[in-house]
Each structure stands twice: as structure tokens, then as C-alpha cells.
Amino acid sequence: MEDADIIWEESMSVSFDDVTVDPEIIQNMKRVITLSVVNGIDNSYGLLAKKNLRGALLYGPPGTGKTHLAQAVARDSQANMIAINPSAILAPHVGDSEALIKALFSLATKLSPCVIFVDEADSLFRRRKSSDKSWERSLINEFLQQIEEIHTKKDDAPFILLATNRPADIDDGIL
Ligand SMILES: Nc1ncnc2c1ncn2[C@@H]1O[C@H](COP(=O)(O)OP(=O)(O)OP(=O)(O)O)[C@@H](O)[C@H]1O
Ligand SMILES: [Mg+2]
């Protein structure tokens, strides 16, 4: 992932207090991340299992603070964050994208508690069509497979945070 930023510099200056949003959203964001990855609470049964608390999608019109909020999560939540630049994952060589996604989840597990943040998620997870080339579908499939493993597996699995202003363009499987 040579293009991915190791340190997301903008995030270091943004805190939850800087985001103008319904305080309940911030509360929920903190609670969901704390419950599912920081405390490593068993979410295989009860309310947490029903809600499948392993990820969240921030969606809304451009310029409403989705990226801003994610930056605050990076700084103010107790979890580590890996912010993914979609162009770094859309590797030019067939098969590379899947390898990168495997590496991403492996790294995130090692950095537990960890949040994987995918901004502009519609560009990475565009709705699959039967006309797509197989490598375009396999990227989404690989991601879904990794998420599937998260659900069946251990507490050190990452939390997946996505942001988009085009939720309708995101693949159903991912949603
Ligand atoms: N809710 C908000 N609270 C505080 N600042 C905000 C808010 N929304 C937008 N801003 C300001 O506007 C800038 C742009 O917002 P941001 O990049 O977070 O929007 P976005 O929702 O990610 O938009 P896009 O869908 O185009 O990616 C931020 O850097 C911030 O300075
Ligand atoms: Mg944004």
C-alpha cells in the first residue's frame, strides 16, 4: 500500500468538539466503537448480535462533515484507525487488490482495537453488475469475505467505518 498515508495528518487537529452535529450521533459513534472494538465485548448474542455492530456507514450530501467526523474518530476514540485511500487499493495489477485487502485486515487485527475507514466508499464499492470485469467484482467479494470472517471470529477484529455522499451507488452486499 505504498500510496496509503501512514499518519493521517489532518485528523490530528480535529476533535469531536469541532464537529457540528447532533450530539446523539457523536454519542452513538463513541458508544458503538467502544462497545465493539475497544472493550472487546462479546457481541455474538443479545442486542449487539442483532445489531451486528461491526461497522457503520456515514452518508449525506457533500460538505456535511462526514470526513470531518471520521477525523475526530481517529483522534478522539480509543481505537487506532487505518484510513484507506481507494486509489491505493485499486491496484493496477489483477489480483493485487485482493492481496492488499487481506493485508489490510491482517494489519488492522494486529492493531486492535482498530477502525478501518474507507472514505468515498462508493468509488471502491460500486454496485456490481453482471457486465463488470471479474477483477472488479473480486475486490468487493474479497472485502465481503474478510467482513464475514470478522463476524464469525474473535474480539480483535476491526470496526469498518464507511463514508459516502452516494449511498445508492454502493454495492448491496456491502450495505
Ligand atoms: N458538521 C460539521 N461540523 C464542523 N465542520 C464542518 C461540518 N461539515 C462540514 N464542515 C467543514 O467543511 C469541511 C468539509 O467537510 P467534509 O469534508 O467533512 O464533508 P464531507 O461530508 O466529507 O463531504 P464529501 O461528501 O464531499 O466528502 C470540513 O473540513 C469542515 O471544516
Ligand atoms: Mg468527505
PDB file of C-alpha atoms and ligand atoms in Angstrom:
ATOM      1  CA  MET A   1       0.000   0.000   0.000  1.00  0.00           C
ATOM      2  CA  GLU A   2       2.685   2.443  -0.939  1.00  0.00           C
ATOM      3  CA  ASP A   3       0.221   5.266  -1.596  1.00  0.00           C
ATOM      4  CA  ALA A   4      -1.613   4.947   1.697  1.00  0.00           C
ATOM      5  CA  ASP A   5      -0.866   7.543   4.317  1.00  0.00           C
ATOM      6  CA  ILE A   6       0.504   6.005   7.472  1.00  0.00           C
ATOM      7  CA  ILE A   7      -0.377   9.065   9.520  1.00  0.00           C
ATOM      8  CA  TRP A   8      -3.485  10.949   8.608  1.00  0.00           C
ATOM      9  CA  GLU A   9      -2.175  14.380   9.412  1.00  0.00           C
ATOM     10  CA  GLU A  10      -5.425  16.338   9.079  1.00  0.00           C
ATOM     11  CA  SER A  11      -7.009  14.150  11.700  1.00  0.00           C
ATOM     12  CA  MET A  12      -4.648  15.249  14.410  1.00  0.00           C
ATOM     13  CA  SER A  13      -6.292  18.667  14.676  1.00  0.00           C
ATOM     14  CA  VAL A  14      -9.958  17.620  14.553  1.00  0.00           C
ATOM     15  CA  SER A  15     -11.781  16.626  17.724  1.00  0.00           C
ATOM     16  CA  PHE A  16     -15.389  15.662  18.386  1.00  0.00           C
ATOM     17  CA  ASP A  17     -15.941  19.200  19.722  1.00  0.00           C
ATOM     18  CA  ASP A  18     -15.104  20.612  16.282  1.00  0.00           C
ATOM     19  CA  VAL A  19     -17.883  18.705  14.533  1.00  0.00           C
ATOM     20  CA  THR A  20     -21.245  20.443  14.473  1.00  0.00           C
ATOM     21  CA  VAL A  21     -23.676  17.581  14.570  1.00  0.00           C
ATOM     22  CA  ASP A  22     -26.487  16.219  16.734  1.00  0.00           C
ATOM     23  CA  PRO A  23     -24.692  15.239  19.972  1.00  0.00           C
ATOM     24  CA  GLU A  24     -26.551  11.947  19.871  1.00  0.00           C
ATOM     25  CA  ILE A  25     -24.662  10.970  16.711  1.00  0.00           C
ATOM     26  CA  ILE A  26     -21.335  11.564  18.444  1.00  0.00           C
ATOM     27  CA  GLN A  27     -22.537   9.649  21.487  1.00  0.00           C
ATOM     28  CA  ASN A  28     -23.636   6.738  19.325  1.00  0.00           C
ATOM     29  CA  MET A  29     -20.400   6.752  17.384  1.00  0.00           C
ATOM     30  CA  LYS A  30     -18.331   6.644  20.564  1.00  0.00           C
ATOM     31  CA  ARG A  31     -20.551   4.009  22.106  1.00  0.00           C
ATOM     32  CA  VAL A  32     -20.600   1.733  19.087  1.00  0.00           C
ATOM     33  CA  ILE A  33     -16.839   1.847  18.643  1.00  0.00           C
ATOM     34  CA  THR A  34     -16.162   1.444  22.339  1.00  0.00           C
ATOM     35  CA  LEU A  35     -18.538  -1.463  22.674  1.00  0.00           C
ATOM     36  CA  SER A  36     -17.496  -3.342  19.607  1.00  0.00           C
ATOM     37  CA  VAL A  37     -13.741  -2.919  19.391  1.00  0.00           C
ATOM     38  CA  VAL A  38     -12.276  -1.133  22.389  1.00  0.00           C
ATOM     39  CA  ASN A  39     -13.833  -3.167  25.158  1.00  0.00           C
ATOM     40  CA  GLY A  40     -13.993  -6.307  23.068  1.00  0.00           C
ATOM     41  CA  ILE A  41     -17.425  -7.113  24.465  1.00  0.00           C
ATOM     42  CA  ASP A  42     -18.845 -10.385  23.212  1.00  0.00           C
ATOM     43  CA  ASN A  43     -21.355  -9.374  20.562  1.00  0.00           C
ATOM     44  CA  SER A  44     -22.248 -12.860  19.461  1.00  0.00           C
ATOM     45  CA  TYR A  45     -25.536 -12.812  21.337  1.00  0.00           C
ATOM     46  CA  GLY A  46     -28.207 -10.422  22.599  1.00  0.00           C
ATOM     47  CA  LEU A  47     -28.778  -6.918  21.343  1.00  0.00           C
ATOM     48  CA  LEU A  48     -25.274  -6.453  19.995  1.00  0.00           C
ATOM     49  CA  ALA A  49     -25.577  -9.552  17.836  1.00  0.00           C
ATOM     50  CA  LYS A  50     -28.918  -8.403  16.478  1.00  0.00           C
ATOM     51  CA  LYS A  51     -27.448  -5.064  15.554  1.00  0.00           C
ATOM     52  CA  ASN A  52     -24.344  -6.698  14.128  1.00  0.00           C
ATOM     53  CA  LEU A  53     -22.254  -3.896  15.495  1.00  0.00           C
ATOM     54  CA  ARG A  54     -19.179  -4.227  13.358  1.00  0.00           C
ATOM     55  CA  GLY A  55     -19.449  -1.274  11.096  1.00  0.00           C
ATOM     56  CA  ALA A  56     -21.175   1.982  10.249  1.00  0.00           C
ATOM     57  CA  LEU A  57     -21.970   3.984   7.144  1.00  0.00           C
ATOM     58  CA  LEU A  58     -21.850   7.784   7.228  1.00  0.00           C
ATOM     59  CA  TYR A  59     -23.877   9.168   4.357  1.00  0.00           C
ATOM     60  CA  GLY A  60     -25.198  12.574   3.426  1.00  0.00           C
ATOM     61  CA  PRO A  61     -24.741  15.432   0.971  1.00  0.00           C
ATOM     62  CA  PRO A  62     -21.256  16.756   0.162  1.00  0.00           C
ATOM     63  CA  GLY A  63     -19.691  19.052   2.732  1.00  0.00           C
ATOM     64  CA  THR A  64     -21.784  17.999   5.716  1.00  0.00           C
ATOM     65  CA  GLY A  65     -18.897  16.768   7.826  1.00  0.00           C
ATOM     66  CA  LYS A  66     -18.601  13.029   7.171  1.00  0.00           C
ATOM     67  CA  THR A  67     -14.859  13.096   6.632  1.00  0.00           C
ATOM     68  CA  HIS A  68     -14.569  15.640   9.439  1.00  0.00           C
ATOM     69  CA  LEU A  69     -16.348  13.310  11.853  1.00  0.00           C
ATOM     70  CA  ALA A  70     -14.136  10.392  10.841  1.00  0.00           C
ATOM     71  CA  GLN A  71     -11.083  12.547  11.533  1.00  0.00           C
ATOM     72  CA  ALA A  72     -12.425  13.180  15.023  1.00  0.00           C
ATOM     73  CA  VAL A  73     -12.924   9.435  15.491  1.00  0.00           C
ATOM     74  CA  ALA A  74      -9.276   8.921  14.545  1.00  0.00           C
ATOM     75  CA  ARG A  75      -8.142  11.362  17.200  1.00  0.00           C
ATOM     76  CA  ASP A  76     -10.672  11.030  19.988  1.00  0.00           C
ATOM     77  CA  SER A  77     -11.810   7.426  20.020  1.00  0.00           C
ATOM     78  CA  GLN A  78      -9.681   4.929  21.886  1.00  0.00           C
ATOM     79  CA  ALA A  79      -9.230   2.867  18.757  1.00  0.00           C
ATOM     80  CA  ASN A  80      -6.464   3.006  16.177  1.00  0.00           C
ATOM     81  CA  MET A  81      -7.528   3.945  12.680  1.00  0.00           C
ATOM     82  CA  ILE A  82      -6.379   2.921   9.226  1.00  0.00           C
ATOM     83  CA  ALA A  83      -7.760   5.386   6.679  1.00  0.00           C
ATOM     84  CA  ILE A  84      -7.875   3.850   3.226  1.00  0.00           C
ATOM     85  CA  ASN A  85      -7.284   5.769   0.085  1.00  0.00           C
ATOM     86  CA  PRO A  86      -9.373   3.895  -2.539  1.00  0.00           C
ATOM     87  CA  SER A  87      -6.832   4.600  -5.264  1.00  0.00           C
ATOM     88  CA  ALA A  88      -4.225   2.738  -3.209  1.00  0.00           C
ATOM     89  CA  ILE A  89      -6.439  -0.350  -3.138  1.00  0.00           C
ATOM     90  CA  LEU A  90      -7.473  -0.234  -6.788  1.00  0.00           C
ATOM     91  CA  ALA A  91      -4.128  -1.636  -7.772  1.00  0.00           C
ATOM     92  CA  PRO A  92      -3.190  -1.777 -11.453  1.00  0.00           C
ATOM     93  CA  HIS A  93      -2.389  -5.491 -11.452  1.00  0.00           C
ATOM     94  CA  VAL A  94      -5.042  -8.147 -11.349  1.00  0.00           C
ATOM     95  CA  GLY A  95      -5.039  -9.908  -8.011  1.00  0.00           C
ATOM     96  CA  ASP A  96      -3.114  -7.183  -6.197  1.00  0.00           C
ATOM     97  CA  SER A  97      -6.262  -5.616  -4.775  1.00  0.00           C
ATOM     98  CA  GLU A  98      -7.265  -8.815  -3.022  1.00  0.00           C
ATOM     99  CA  ALA A  99      -3.787  -9.218  -1.588  1.00  0.00           C
ATOM    100  CA  LEU A 100      -3.914  -5.633  -0.317  1.00  0.00           C
ATOM    101  CA  ILE A 101      -7.300  -6.192   1.303  1.00  0.00           C
ATOM    102  CA  LYS A 102      -6.046  -9.341   3.028  1.00  0.00           C
ATOM    103  CA  ALA A 103      -3.028  -7.393   4.272  1.00  0.00           C
ATOM    104  CA  LEU A 104      -5.272  -4.552   5.410  1.00  0.00           C
ATOM    105  CA  PHE A 105      -7.433  -6.784   7.590  1.00  0.00           C
ATOM    106  CA  SER A 106      -4.410  -8.613   8.917  1.00  0.00           C
ATOM    107  CA  LEU A 107      -2.762  -5.324   9.905  1.00  0.00           C
ATOM    108  CA  ALA A 108      -5.983  -3.994  11.416  1.00  0.00           C
ATOM    109  CA  THR A 109      -6.304  -7.126  13.547  1.00  0.00           C
ATOM    110  CA  LYS A 110      -2.757  -6.657  14.809  1.00  0.00           C
ATOM    111  CA  LEU A 111      -3.527  -3.003  15.644  1.00  0.00           C
ATOM    112  CA  SER A 112      -6.671  -3.954  17.562  1.00  0.00           C
ATOM    113  CA  PRO A 113      -8.680  -2.082  18.719  1.00  0.00           C
ATOM    114  CA  CYS A 114      -8.804  -0.670  15.225  1.00  0.00           C
ATOM    115  CA  VAL A 115     -11.177   1.146  12.870  1.00  0.00           C
ATOM    116  CA  ILE A 116     -10.798   0.758   9.098  1.00  0.00           C
ATOM    117  CA  PHE A 117     -12.079   3.941   7.470  1.00  0.00           C
ATOM    118  CA  VAL A 118     -12.989   3.988   3.771  1.00  0.00           C
ATOM    119  CA  ASP A 119     -13.818   7.498   2.568  1.00  0.00           C
ATOM    120  CA  GLU A 120     -15.664   7.973  -0.742  1.00  0.00           C
ATOM    121  CA  ALA A 121     -16.676   4.333  -0.306  1.00  0.00           C
ATOM    122  CA  ASP A 122     -18.801   4.386  -3.477  1.00  0.00           C
ATOM    123  CA  SER A 123     -15.635   4.574  -5.582  1.00  0.00           C
ATOM    124  CA  LEU A 124     -14.296   1.362  -4.057  1.00  0.00           C
ATOM    125  CA  PHE A 125     -17.580  -0.490  -3.657  1.00  0.00           C
ATOM    126  CA  ARG A 126     -19.526   0.460  -6.734  1.00  0.00           C
ATOM    127  CA  ARG A 127     -22.603  -1.688  -7.195  1.00  0.00           C
ATOM    128  CA  ARG A 128     -21.719  -4.910  -9.013  1.00  0.00           C
ATOM    129  CA  LYS A 129     -23.161  -5.503 -12.450  1.00  0.00           C
ATOM    130  CA  SER A 130     -23.030  -8.702 -14.406  1.00  0.00           C
ATOM    131  CA  SER A 131     -21.182  -6.800 -17.101  1.00  0.00           C
ATOM    132  CA  ASP A 132     -18.321  -5.970 -14.728  1.00  0.00           C
ATOM    133  CA  LYS A 133     -14.945  -7.458 -15.369  1.00  0.00           C
ATOM    134  CA  SER A 134     -14.245 -10.267 -12.957  1.00  0.00           C
ATOM    135  CA  TRP A 135     -11.453  -8.371 -11.161  1.00  0.00           C
ATOM    136  CA  GLU A 136     -13.864  -5.537 -10.363  1.00  0.00           C
ATOM    137  CA  ARG A 137     -16.224  -7.965  -8.674  1.00  0.00           C
ATOM    138  CA  SER A 138     -13.471  -9.864  -6.915  1.00  0.00           C
ATOM    139  CA  LEU A 139     -12.397  -6.785  -4.954  1.00  0.00           C
ATOM    140  CA  ILE A 140     -15.825  -6.472  -3.380  1.00  0.00           C
ATOM    141  CA  ASN A 141     -16.043 -10.216  -2.897  1.00  0.00           C
ATOM    142  CA  GLU A 142     -12.721 -10.287  -1.096  1.00  0.00           C
ATOM    143  CA  PHE A 143     -13.813  -7.448   1.182  1.00  0.00           C
ATOM    144  CA  LEU A 144     -17.097  -9.208   1.944  1.00  0.00           C
ATOM    145  CA  GLN A 145     -15.242 -12.412   2.704  1.00  0.00           C
ATOM    146  CA  GLN A 146     -12.994 -10.601   5.168  1.00  0.00           C
ATOM    147  CA  ILE A 147     -16.033  -8.987   6.812  1.00  0.00           C
ATOM    148  CA  GLU A 148     -17.687 -12.383   7.020  1.00  0.00           C
ATOM    149  CA  GLU A 149     -14.686 -13.696   8.900  1.00  0.00           C
ATOM    150  CA  ILE A 150     -14.952 -10.769  11.278  1.00  0.00           C
ATOM    151  CA  HIS A 151     -18.464 -11.762  12.193  1.00  0.00           C
ATOM    152  CA  THR A 152     -17.543 -15.322  12.984  1.00  0.00           C
ATOM    153  CA  LYS A 153     -14.243 -14.565  14.600  1.00  0.00           C
ATOM    154  CA  LYS A 154     -12.614 -13.125  17.686  1.00  0.00           C
ATOM    155  CA  ASP A 155     -12.656  -9.810  19.501  1.00  0.00           C
ATOM    156  CA  ASP A 156      -9.622  -8.271  17.831  1.00  0.00           C
ATOM    157  CA  ALA A 157     -11.449  -7.848  14.524  1.00  0.00           C
ATOM    158  CA  PRO A 158     -11.625  -4.269  13.204  1.00  0.00           C
ATOM    159  CA  PHE A 159     -14.640  -1.958  13.023  1.00  0.00           C
ATOM    160  CA  ILE A 160     -15.479  -0.836   9.474  1.00  0.00           C
ATOM    161  CA  LEU A 161     -16.409   2.828   9.004  1.00  0.00           C
ATOM    162  CA  LEU A 162     -17.510   3.952   5.531  1.00  0.00           C
ATOM    163  CA  ALA A 163     -18.402   7.425   4.266  1.00  0.00           C
ATOM    164  CA  THR A 164     -20.135   8.405   1.048  1.00  0.00           C
ATOM    165  CA  ASN A 165     -22.362  11.044  -0.484  1.00  0.00           C
ATOM    166  CA  ARG A 166     -23.688   8.474  -2.953  1.00  0.00           C
ATOM    167  CA  PRO A 167     -25.067   5.623  -0.819  1.00  0.00           C
ATOM    168  CA  ALA A 168     -27.287   4.423  -3.678  1.00  0.00           C
ATOM    169  CA  ASP A 169     -24.168   3.586  -5.709  1.00  0.00           C
ATOM    170  CA  ILE A 170     -22.754   1.241  -3.081  1.00  0.00           C
ATOM    171  CA  ASP A 171     -22.952  -2.467  -3.636  1.00  0.00           C
ATOM    172  CA  ASP A 172     -25.840  -4.159  -1.808  1.00  0.00           C
ATOM    173  CA  GLY A 173     -23.596  -6.759  -0.240  1.00  0.00           C
ATOM    174  CA  ILE A 174     -21.501  -4.067   1.379  1.00  0.00           C
ATOM    175  CA  LEU A 175     -24.556  -2.124   2.563  1.00  0.00           C
TER     176      LEU A 175
HETATM  177  N1  LIG B   1     -20.810  19.211  10.625  1.00  0.00           N
HETATM  178  C1  LIG B   1     -19.707  19.956  10.524  1.00  0.00           C
HETATM  179  N2  LIG B   1     -19.098  20.453  11.621  1.00  0.00           N
HETATM  180  C2  LIG B   1     -17.972  21.180  11.509  1.00  0.00           C
HETATM  181  N3  LIG B   1     -17.379  21.476  10.351  1.00  0.00           N
HETATM  182  C3  LIG B   1     -17.926  21.013   9.222  1.00  0.00           C
HETATM  183  C4  LIG B   1     -19.112  20.241   9.256  1.00  0.00           C
HETATM  184  N4  LIG B   1     -19.462  19.911   7.984  1.00  0.00           N
HETATM  185  C5  LIG B   1     -18.530  20.460   7.212  1.00  0.00           C
HETATM  186  N5  LIG B   1     -17.590  21.121   7.943  1.00  0.00           N
HETATM  187  C6  LIG B   1     -16.440  21.844   7.401  1.00  0.00           C
HETATM  188  O1  LIG B   1     -16.446  21.680   5.991  1.00  0.00           O
HETATM  189  C7  LIG B   1     -15.289  20.950   5.555  1.00  0.00           C
HETATM  190  C8  LIG B   1     -15.757  19.899   4.570  1.00  0.00           C
HETATM  191  O2  LIG B   1     -16.483  18.886   5.267  1.00  0.00           O
HETATM  192  P1  LIG B   1     -16.219  17.353   4.995  1.00  0.00           P
HETATM  193  O3  LIG B   1     -15.034  17.194   4.117  1.00  0.00           O
HETATM  194  O4  LIG B   1     -16.151  16.644   6.295  1.00  0.00           O
HETATM  195  O5  LIG B   1     -17.547  16.981   4.234  1.00  0.00           O
HETATM  196  P2  LIG B   1     -17.987  15.575   3.668  1.00  0.00           P
HETATM  197  O6  LIG B   1     -19.311  15.291   4.270  1.00  0.00           O
HETATM  198  O7  LIG B   1     -16.902  14.584   3.881  1.00  0.00           O
HETATM  199  O8  LIG B   1     -18.185  15.904   2.137  1.00  0.00           O
HETATM  200  P3  LIG B   1     -17.993  14.940   0.854  1.00  0.00           P
HETATM  201  O9  LIG B   1     -19.238  14.122   0.726  1.00  0.00           O
HETATM  202  O10 LIG B   1     -17.873  15.896  -0.288  1.00  0.00           O
HETATM  203  O11 LIG B   1     -16.770  14.125   1.074  1.00  0.00           O
HETATM  204  C9  LIG B   1     -14.677  20.345   6.806  1.00  0.00           C
HETATM  205  O12 LIG B   1     -13.265  20.303   6.703  1.00  0.00           O
HETATM  206  C10 LIG B   1     -15.115  21.285   7.875  1.00  0.00           C
HETATM  207  O13 LIG B   1     -14.207  22.342   8.016  1.00  0.00           O
HETATM  208 MG    MG B   2     -15.709  13.565   2.581  1.00  0.00          MG
END
